[in-house]
Coordinates of C-alpha atoms in Angstrom, one line a residue:
M1 CA 163.5 341.7 143.0
V2 CA 164.2 338.0 142.6
S3 CA 166.6 336.0 140.5
H4 CA 164.9 333.5 138.3
R5 CA 166.5 330.1 139.2
R6 CA 165.4 326.7 140.1
L7 CA 164.6 326.2 143.8
A8 CA 167.2 324.6 146.1
A9 CA 167.0 320.9 146.7
P10 CA 166.2 319.4 150.1
G11 CA 169.0 319.0 152.6
F12 CA 169.7 322.6 153.7
D13 CA 169.7 321.8 157.4
R14 CA 172.9 319.8 157.0
G15 CA 175.8 322.0 155.7
A16 CA 173.6 325.1 155.8
N17 CA 176.5 327.6 155.6
A18 CA 178.0 326.1 152.5
A19 CA 174.6 326.0 150.8
L20 CA 173.8 329.6 151.7
C21 CA 177.2 330.8 150.5
F22 CA 176.7 329.0 147.2
M23 CA 173.2 330.4 146.7
S24 CA 174.2 334.0 147.6
A25 CA 177.2 333.8 145.3
A26 CA 175.0 332.4 142.5
A27 CA 172.4 335.1 143.0
A28 CA 175.0 337.8 142.9
A29 CA 176.4 336.4 139.7
L30 CA 173.1 336.1 138.1
G31 CA 172.2 339.7 139.1
A32 CA 174.6 341.1 136.5
V33 CA 173.5 341.3 132.9
P34 CA 176.3 340.8 130.4
A35 CA 176.9 343.5 127.8
T36 CA 176.2 340.9 125.1
A37 CA 172.9 339.8 126.7
A38 CA 170.1 338.9 124.4
P39 CA 167.3 341.5 124.1
Q40 CA 164.9 339.2 126.0
D41 CA 167.5 339.0 128.9
D42 CA 167.8 342.7 128.9
T43 CA 164.0 343.1 129.1
R44 CA 163.8 340.7 132.0
A45 CA 166.6 342.6 133.8
K46 CA 164.6 345.9 133.3
V47 CA 161.5 344.2 134.7
D48 CA 163.5 343.1 137.7
R49 CA 164.7 346.6 138.3
L50 CA 161.2 348.1 137.9
Y51 CA 159.8 345.6 140.4
E52 CA 162.6 346.4 142.9
E53 CA 161.9 350.1 142.5
A54 CA 158.2 349.5 142.8
E55 CA 158.8 347.5 145.9
K56 CA 160.8 350.3 147.5
A57 CA 158.0 352.7 146.6
T58 CA 155.4 350.3 148.1
E59 CA 157.2 350.2 151.4
A60 CA 157.4 354.0 151.3
Y61 CA 153.7 354.1 150.6
N62 CA 153.1 351.7 153.5
K63 CA 155.2 353.9 155.9
A64 CA 153.3 357.1 154.8
D65 CA 150.0 355.3 155.1
E66 CA 150.9 354.0 158.6
R67 CA 151.9 357.5 159.6
A68 CA 148.7 359.0 158.3
D69 CA 146.6 356.4 160.3
R70 CA 148.6 357.3 163.4
L71 CA 148.1 361.0 162.9
R72 CA 144.3 360.5 162.3
E73 CA 144.1 358.7 165.7
Q74 CA 146.0 361.5 167.4
V75 CA 143.9 364.2 165.8
S76 CA 140.7 362.4 166.8
R77 CA 141.9 362.1 170.4
S78 CA 142.9 365.8 170.5
Q79 CA 139.5 366.8 169.2
D80 CA 137.8 364.7 171.9
R81 CA 140.0 366.4 174.6
I82 CA 139.2 369.8 173.2
A83 CA 135.5 369.1 173.3
R84 CA 135.7 368.0 176.9
Q85 CA 137.8 371.0 177.9
Q86 CA 135.4 373.4 176.2
D87 CA 132.5 371.9 178.1
S88 CA 134.5 372.3 181.4
I89 CA 135.3 375.9 180.5
N90 CA 131.7 376.7 179.7
S91 CA 130.6 375.3 183.1
M92 CA 133.3 377.3 184.9
R93 CA 132.2 380.5 183.1
D94 CA 128.5 379.8 184.1
T95 CA 129.5 379.4 187.8
L96 CA 131.6 382.6 187.8
G97 CA 128.8 384.5 186.0
S98 CA 126.3 383.4 188.7
L99 CA 128.7 384.5 191.5
A100 CA 129.4 387.8 189.8
G101 CA 125.7 388.5 189.4
A102 CA 125.0 387.7 193.0
Q103 CA 127.8 390.0 194.2
Y104 CA 126.6 392.8 192.0
R105 CA 123.0 392.5 193.3
S106 CA 124.1 392.5 197.0
G107 CA 127.2 394.7 196.8
G108 CA 126.0 397.8 195.1
I109 CA 126.4 400.0 198.3
D110 CA 129.8 401.0 199.5
P111 CA 130.8 398.6 202.4
S112 CA 131.6 401.5 204.8
L113 CA 128.2 403.0 204.3
V114 CA 126.6 399.6 204.9
L115 CA 128.5 399.4 208.2
L116 CA 127.4 402.8 209.3
L117 CA 123.7 402.1 208.5
S118 CA 123.7 398.7 209.9
D119 CA 121.7 398.0 213.1
D120 CA 124.0 395.1 213.9
P121 CA 127.6 395.7 213.0
A122 CA 128.6 392.2 214.2
D123 CA 126.2 390.7 211.7
Y124 CA 127.6 392.9 209.0
L125 CA 131.2 391.8 209.8
D126 CA 130.1 388.2 209.7
K127 CA 128.6 388.7 206.3
A128 CA 131.6 390.5 205.1
A129 CA 133.9 387.7 206.1
R130 CA 131.7 385.2 204.2
I131 CA 131.8 387.5 201.1
A132 CA 135.6 387.6 201.4
R133 CA 135.8 383.8 201.4
I134 CA 133.5 383.7 198.4
T135 CA 135.6 386.3 196.7
A136 CA 138.8 384.2 197.4
H137 CA 137.0 381.1 196.0
Q138 CA 135.9 383.0 193.0
A139 CA 139.5 384.2 192.4
G140 CA 140.7 380.6 192.5
Q141 CA 138.0 379.6 190.0
L142 CA 139.0 382.4 187.8
K143 CA 142.6 381.2 187.8
D144 CA 141.4 377.7 187.1
L145 CA 139.4 379.1 184.1
Q146 CA 142.5 381.0 182.8
D147 CA 144.6 377.8 183.1
A148 CA 142.0 375.7 181.3
M149 CA 141.7 378.2 178.5
R150 CA 145.5 378.2 178.1
V151 CA 145.6 374.4 177.9
L152 CA 142.7 374.5 175.4
A153 CA 144.6 377.0 173.2
Q154 CA 147.7 374.7 173.3
E155 CA 145.6 371.7 172.4
R156 CA 144.0 373.5 169.5
A157 CA 147.4 374.6 168.2
E158 CA 148.7 371.1 168.4
A159 CA 145.6 369.7 166.7
T160 CA 146.1 372.2 163.9
R161 CA 149.8 371.2 163.5
K162 CA 148.8 367.5 163.4
L163 CA 146.1 368.2 160.8
T164 CA 148.8 370.0 158.7
E165 CA 151.1 366.9 159.1
L166 CA 148.2 364.6 158.2
E167 CA 147.6 366.5 155.0
K168 CA 151.3 366.3 154.0
S169 CA 151.3 362.6 154.8
R170 CA 148.2 362.1 152.8
K171 CA 149.8 363.8 149.8
A172 CA 152.9 361.6 150.3
V173 CA 150.7 358.5 150.2
V174 CA 149.1 359.6 146.9
A175 CA 152.6 360.4 145.4
H176 CA 154.0 357.0 146.4
K177 CA 150.9 355.3 145.0
R178 CA 151.4 357.0 141.7
T179 CA 155.0 356.0 141.6
V180 CA 154.2 352.4 142.2
E181 CA 151.4 352.3 139.6
H182 CA 153.7 353.9 137.0
K183 CA 156.5 351.4 137.6
L184 CA 154.2 348.4 137.7
A185 CA 152.5 349.5 134.5
H186 CA 155.9 349.9 132.8
A187 CA 156.9 346.4 134.0
R188 CA 153.7 344.9 132.6
R189 CA 154.3 346.4 129.2
L190 CA 157.8 345.0 129.2
L191 CA 156.6 341.6 130.2
N192 CA 153.9 341.6 127.5
S193 CA 156.7 342.3 125.0
L194 CA 158.4 338.9 125.9
T195 CA 157.6 335.7 124.1
A196 CA 155.3 333.3 125.8
A197 CA 158.2 331.0 126.6
D198 CA 160.2 333.8 128.2
R199 CA 157.1 335.0 130.2
A200 CA 156.7 331.5 131.5
A201 CA 160.4 331.3 132.4
Y202 CA 160.1 334.6 134.3
D203 CA 156.9 333.6 136.1
R204 CA 158.4 330.5 137.6
A205 CA 156.0 327.8 138.9
S206 CA 155.2 328.2 142.6
R207 CA 156.2 325.5 145.0
S208 CA 152.9 325.9 146.9
G209 CA 151.6 322.6 145.7
R210 CA 153.9 320.2 147.5
D211 CA 152.3 317.5 149.7
D212 CA 155.5 316.3 151.3
M213 CA 156.3 319.5 153.2
Q214 CA 158.0 317.7 156.1
A215 CA 160.5 316.1 153.8
F216 CA 160.8 319.4 151.9
F217 CA 161.7 321.4 155.1
G218 CA 163.6 318.6 156.8
S219 CA 163.9 318.6 160.6
A220 CA 163.9 322.4 161.2
V221 CA 161.6 323.5 164.0
P222 CA 160.3 327.0 164.8
A223 CA 162.1 329.0 167.5
S224 CA 159.0 329.5 169.6
G225 CA 155.3 328.7 169.8
R226 CA 154.4 332.1 168.3
A227 CA 156.9 331.5 165.4
A228 CA 155.2 328.2 164.8
A229 CA 151.8 329.9 164.7
A230 CA 153.1 332.5 162.3
V231 CA 154.6 329.8 160.0
A232 CA 151.2 328.0 159.9
A233 CA 149.5 331.3 159.0
A234 CA 152.0 332.1 156.2
Q235 CA 151.5 328.6 154.8
S236 CA 147.8 329.1 154.7
A237 CA 148.4 332.1 152.5
L238 CA 150.2 330.2 149.8
G239 CA 148.9 330.9 146.4
R240 CA 147.2 334.1 147.3
P241 CA 148.0 337.0 145.0
Y242 CA 150.5 339.8 145.5
I243 CA 148.5 343.0 145.9
W244 CA 150.7 346.1 146.6
G245 CA 149.7 347.9 149.8
A246 CA 147.7 344.9 151.1
N247 CA 148.1 343.0 154.3
G248 CA 145.6 340.3 153.9
P249 CA 143.8 338.1 154.1
S250 CA 142.9 337.9 150.4
G251 CA 146.1 339.4 149.1
F252 CA 149.5 340.7 150.3
D253 CA 152.5 342.7 149.6
C254 CA 155.8 341.4 151.1
S255 CA 155.6 343.2 154.5
G256 CA 151.8 342.8 154.6
L257 CA 152.2 339.0 154.5
I258 CA 154.7 339.0 157.5
Q259 CA 152.6 341.4 159.5
W260 CA 149.4 339.4 158.9
S261 CA 151.1 336.1 159.7
Y262 CA 152.4 337.2 163.0
A263 CA 149.1 338.9 163.8
Q264 CA 147.5 335.5 163.6
A265 CA 150.0 334.4 166.3
G266 CA 148.9 337.4 168.5
V267 CA 152.1 339.4 167.7
S268 CA 151.9 343.0 166.5
L269 CA 154.6 343.8 164.0
P270 CA 155.3 347.1 162.2
R271 CA 153.7 347.6 158.8
T272 CA 156.9 348.1 156.8
S273 CA 159.7 345.7 156.0
Q274 CA 162.1 348.3 157.5
G275 CA 160.3 348.3 160.8
Q276 CA 160.1 344.5 160.7
R277 CA 163.9 344.2 160.4
Y278 CA 164.2 345.7 163.9
A279 CA 161.2 344.0 165.5
G280 CA 163.3 341.5 167.3
R281 CA 166.8 340.1 167.8
Q282 CA 169.3 340.0 164.9
I283 CA 170.8 336.6 164.4
P284 CA 173.2 335.1 161.7
L285 CA 171.6 333.6 158.6
S286 CA 173.3 330.3 159.5
E287 CA 171.2 330.1 162.7
A288 CA 167.8 330.8 161.0
Q289 CA 164.8 328.8 162.2
P290 CA 161.3 328.6 160.8
G291 CA 159.3 331.8 161.6
D292 CA 162.4 334.1 161.5
V293 CA 161.9 337.3 159.5
V294 CA 164.3 337.7 156.6
T295 CA 164.8 341.1 155.1
Y296 CA 166.8 341.9 151.9
R297 CA 168.9 344.7 150.5
N298 CA 170.5 347.5 152.5
D299 CA 167.3 349.4 152.8
A300 CA 165.3 346.3 153.8
S301 CA 162.8 346.9 151.0
H302 CA 161.9 343.2 150.7
V303 CA 161.0 340.7 153.4
G304 CA 160.0 337.0 153.7
M305 CA 159.7 334.4 156.4
Y306 CA 162.3 331.6 156.8
M307 CA 160.7 328.1 156.6
G308 CA 163.6 325.8 156.9
N309 CA 165.8 323.9 154.4
G310 CA 167.1 327.1 152.9
Q311 CA 163.6 328.3 151.9
V312 CA 161.5 331.4 152.6
I313 CA 157.9 332.1 152.0
H314 CA 157.1 335.5 150.6
A315 CA 154.9 337.6 148.3
P316 CA 157.4 338.1 145.4
Y317 CA 155.9 340.7 143.0
P318 CA 152.7 341.5 141.1
G319 CA 151.5 338.5 139.1
A320 CA 153.4 336.0 141.3
P321 CA 151.4 334.4 144.2
V322 CA 152.7 333.9 147.8
R323 CA 155.2 331.1 147.4
Y324 CA 158.5 329.5 148.5
D325 CA 161.9 330.6 147.1
P326 CA 165.5 330.1 148.2
V327 CA 166.6 332.3 151.1
G328 CA 169.5 333.4 148.9
M329 CA 167.3 334.7 146.1
I330 CA 168.6 338.2 146.9
P331 CA 172.1 338.7 148.3
G332 CA 172.5 340.4 151.7
A333 CA 169.8 338.7 153.8
T334 CA 169.3 339.9 157.4
V335 CA 167.6 337.6 159.9
T336 CA 165.4 338.8 162.8
R337 CA 164.0 336.5 165.5
V338 CA 160.7 338.0 166.7

């Protein structure tokens, strides 16, 4: 959810604390809709709430989808191990079967009778000793077979459990997807009920067209080389559409933009905004530098990237492209240095 105000003027990097406090207070004040608000204002407030709810559902969808992907990989690895273990067991069974057949063919007469009938008792005793060694070896192989079969049974039970979890996760993905689609459709209907002027006011012009970016962001520099690379990647995504559940490169949801931007810098971040909040070291908002991850709300259901001069780049909501907005657009920002 975003408050619909003009962007902050340049100059954030001097007196940052005062500017941030002002923006946060203003955002908090604008978040309340007076009881006497005009119908158009009330409609915009409802759209804001729907977008916020849809964003939370989107992050839940991303989390469930990420879990489903992880479970698919685990199930695939388990199935590979099961296949290899089954081949090993089959080979062990064949070896034991051959030994058993040979013993049956050569050991059909009672050993004491063989000794009595033998012309060379010493030769018999030597053969018996060899048979005893073979039998001991066979017993060891039989134990190995039993152990392997027990491990195989455990692997199969674990694979079955993970398949059950995967099905539950898949259903959760579908449920979250429906929730998002329902809320976004409702928001679109409400937006379509606004006048053209109010729709234009709601869909503020993006700041993606500035040429004097150095002046816009002042003297702020990224905290590291990888942060600088992530900033460059995020800037390259300016103007691309918000697509829920997407992580680039043609479109993004809020956490998808941050994950993709850092991936271009060679850094693997979690898929969800909640995971991204804890993907590094927490720092005060007053110490934010370009490339820092900024999450919003208690549940971290929205995320952007700090760019300097009190601005973040983010994927706001459906219909609004990746753009710059004031870091105080939503109260309660938390900053993470990756």
